[in-house]
């Protein structure tokens, strides 16, 4: 009877997390080089409100933490403390990729509509081309584009945003395919940062592809992702020494993720 109980206990302690299981111990959940993440920390990353994290959610956050930690270590930007939220982890991943891309991100963006995956547009809408030329002269004489937009733009949303044309999701950079073709035609071969006056048929505008240095980190990261092949990022991660506590699963180098032991 005692032997049976011991066997059962041994089997239970070897079971890994199922898709709905949770784990609350405070020891190491994963380790990359000399950096580690505790079980308590990964619970915090994966939890949403009062709901306990599922096994799948825990493995997802462990995967993200491992990739961030490896990429940060590869470029010497590792933070001194462990992330406390999944959003912070996302931000660090974006920054790590941007750092790895280096000047490639800027070069990709500054290739203009012919090479950039996004268009980051500033505009000052006016009634006609004469008004556009007058506003353009004001900008060229030293008035900041944002100030000119607030003063002259007939589109109140664009005026309030200081001339930044945002996507429906609020992002400052947009898929070129969703932009008015008259706008993209006017901006073809125009260098980043150079404002122009354009007649757009039913209205006119001063248009400008915004300078790379003005973009938000998340926008730069989006551009950087297109500049750095996924294979390059995967190769960096594959070369790292990675440990995952078996109770969460195992590190699968082929997929670059934490998976259950039996997968």
mmCIF file of N, CA and C in Angstrom, residues 30-36 65-67 69-71 73 235-244 251 253:
data_model
loop_
_atom_site.group_PDB
_atom_site.id
_atom_site.type_symbol
_atom_site.label_atom_id
_atom_site.label_comp_id
_atom_site.label_asym_id
_atom_site.label_seq_id
_atom_site.Cartn_x
_atom_site.Cartn_y
_atom_site.Cartn_z
ATOM 1 N N UNK A 30 12.358 29.502 -15.671
ATOM 2 C CA UNK A 30 13.193 29.421 -16.876
ATOM 3 C C UNK A 30 14.477 30.185 -16.634
ATOM 4 N N UNK A 31 15.504 29.817 -17.405
ATOM 5 C CA UNK A 31 16.807 30.456 -17.246
ATOM 6 C C UNK A 31 17.481 30.576 -18.604
ATOM 7 N N UNK A 32 18.057 31.739 -18.837
ATOM 8 C CA UNK A 32 18.843 31.999 -20.044
ATOM 9 C C UNK A 32 20.181 32.562 -19.595
ATOM 10 N N UNK A 33 21.252 31.791 -19.812
ATOM 11 C CA UNK A 33 22.544 32.240 -19.327
ATOM 12 C C UNK A 33 22.511 32.407 -17.822
ATOM 13 N N UNK A 34 22.874 33.604 -17.337
ATOM 14 C CA UNK A 34 22.839 33.848 -15.890
ATOM 15 C C UNK A 34 21.593 34.602 -15.460
ATOM 16 N N UNK A 35 20.612 34.724 -16.339
ATOM 17 C CA UNK A 35 19.378 35.420 -16.007
ATOM 18 C C UNK A 35 18.252 34.399 -15.862
ATOM 19 N N UNK A 36 17.413 34.596 -14.853
ATOM 20 C CA UNK A 36 16.336 33.640 -14.608
ATOM 21 C C UNK A 36 15.029 34.364 -14.316
ATOM 22 N N UNK A 65 9.468 35.789 -22.763
ATOM 23 C CA UNK A 65 10.563 36.229 -21.885
ATOM 24 C C UNK A 65 11.898 35.661 -22.365
ATOM 25 N N UNK A 66 11.904 34.399 -22.762
ATOM 26 C CA UNK A 66 13.141 33.773 -23.242
ATOM 27 C C UNK A 66 13.661 34.511 -24.467
ATOM 28 N N UNK A 67 12.784 34.764 -25.426
ATOM 29 C CA UNK A 67 13.214 35.427 -26.657
ATOM 30 C C UNK A 67 13.717 36.852 -26.369
ATOM 31 N N UNK A 69 14.976 37.974 -23.542
ATOM 32 C CA UNK A 69 16.221 37.889 -22.791
ATOM 33 C C UNK A 69 17.395 37.537 -23.689
ATOM 34 N N UNK A 70 17.183 36.604 -24.605
ATOM 35 C CA UNK A 70 18.260 36.222 -25.532
ATOM 36 C C UNK A 70 18.619 37.386 -26.445
ATOM 37 N N UNK A 71 17.616 38.048 -27.005
ATOM 38 C CA UNK A 71 17.875 39.147 -27.937
ATOM 39 C C UNK A 71 18.523 40.331 -27.230
ATOM 40 N N UNK A 73 20.425 40.137 -24.568
ATOM 41 C CA UNK A 73 21.803 39.740 -24.258
ATOM 42 C C UNK A 73 22.690 39.839 -25.489
ATOM 43 N N UNK A 235 18.007 32.510 -35.367
ATOM 44 C CA UNK A 235 19.371 31.984 -35.229
ATOM 45 C C UNK A 235 20.001 32.442 -33.926
ATOM 46 N N UNK A 236 19.728 33.680 -33.528
ATOM 47 C CA UNK A 236 20.255 34.203 -32.263
ATOM 48 C C UNK A 236 19.686 33.404 -31.100
ATOM 49 N N UNK A 237 18.379 33.133 -31.150
ATOM 50 C CA UNK A 237 17.726 32.401 -30.066
ATOM 51 C C UNK A 237 18.197 30.948 -30.034
ATOM 52 N N UNK A 238 18.337 30.337 -31.193
ATOM 53 C CA UNK A 238 18.748 28.925 -31.261
ATOM 54 C C UNK A 238 20.136 28.696 -30.671
ATOM 55 N N UNK A 239 20.990 29.718 -30.735
ATOM 56 C CA UNK A 239 22.360 29.556 -30.241
ATOM 57 C C UNK A 239 22.465 29.695 -28.727
ATOM 58 N N UNK A 240 21.395 30.094 -28.067
ATOM 59 C CA UNK A 240 21.435 30.351 -26.624
ATOM 60 C C UNK A 240 21.250 29.068 -25.820
ATOM 61 N N UNK A 241 21.769 29.088 -24.599
ATOM 62 C CA UNK A 241 21.552 27.993 -23.661
ATOM 63 C C UNK A 241 20.315 28.317 -22.838
ATOM 64 N N UNK A 242 19.280 27.485 -22.965
ATOM 65 C CA UNK A 242 17.970 27.789 -22.382
ATOM 66 C C UNK A 242 17.512 26.621 -21.512
ATOM 67 N N UNK A 243 17.048 26.964 -20.310
ATOM 68 C CA UNK A 243 16.486 25.960 -19.408
ATOM 69 C C UNK A 243 15.047 26.325 -19.091
ATOM 70 N N UNK A 244 14.171 25.322 -19.113
ATOM 71 C CA UNK A 244 12.772 25.502 -18.721
ATOM 72 C C UNK A 244 12.426 24.425 -17.705
ATOM 73 N N UNK A 251 11.739 23.521 -23.788
ATOM 74 C CA UNK A 251 12.077 24.463 -24.849
ATOM 75 C C UNK A 251 12.239 23.696 -26.149
ATOM 76 N N UNK A 253 13.500 23.992 -29.762
ATOM 77 C CA UNK A 253 14.331 24.850 -30.613
ATOM 78 C C UNK A 253 13.748 25.007 -32.011
#
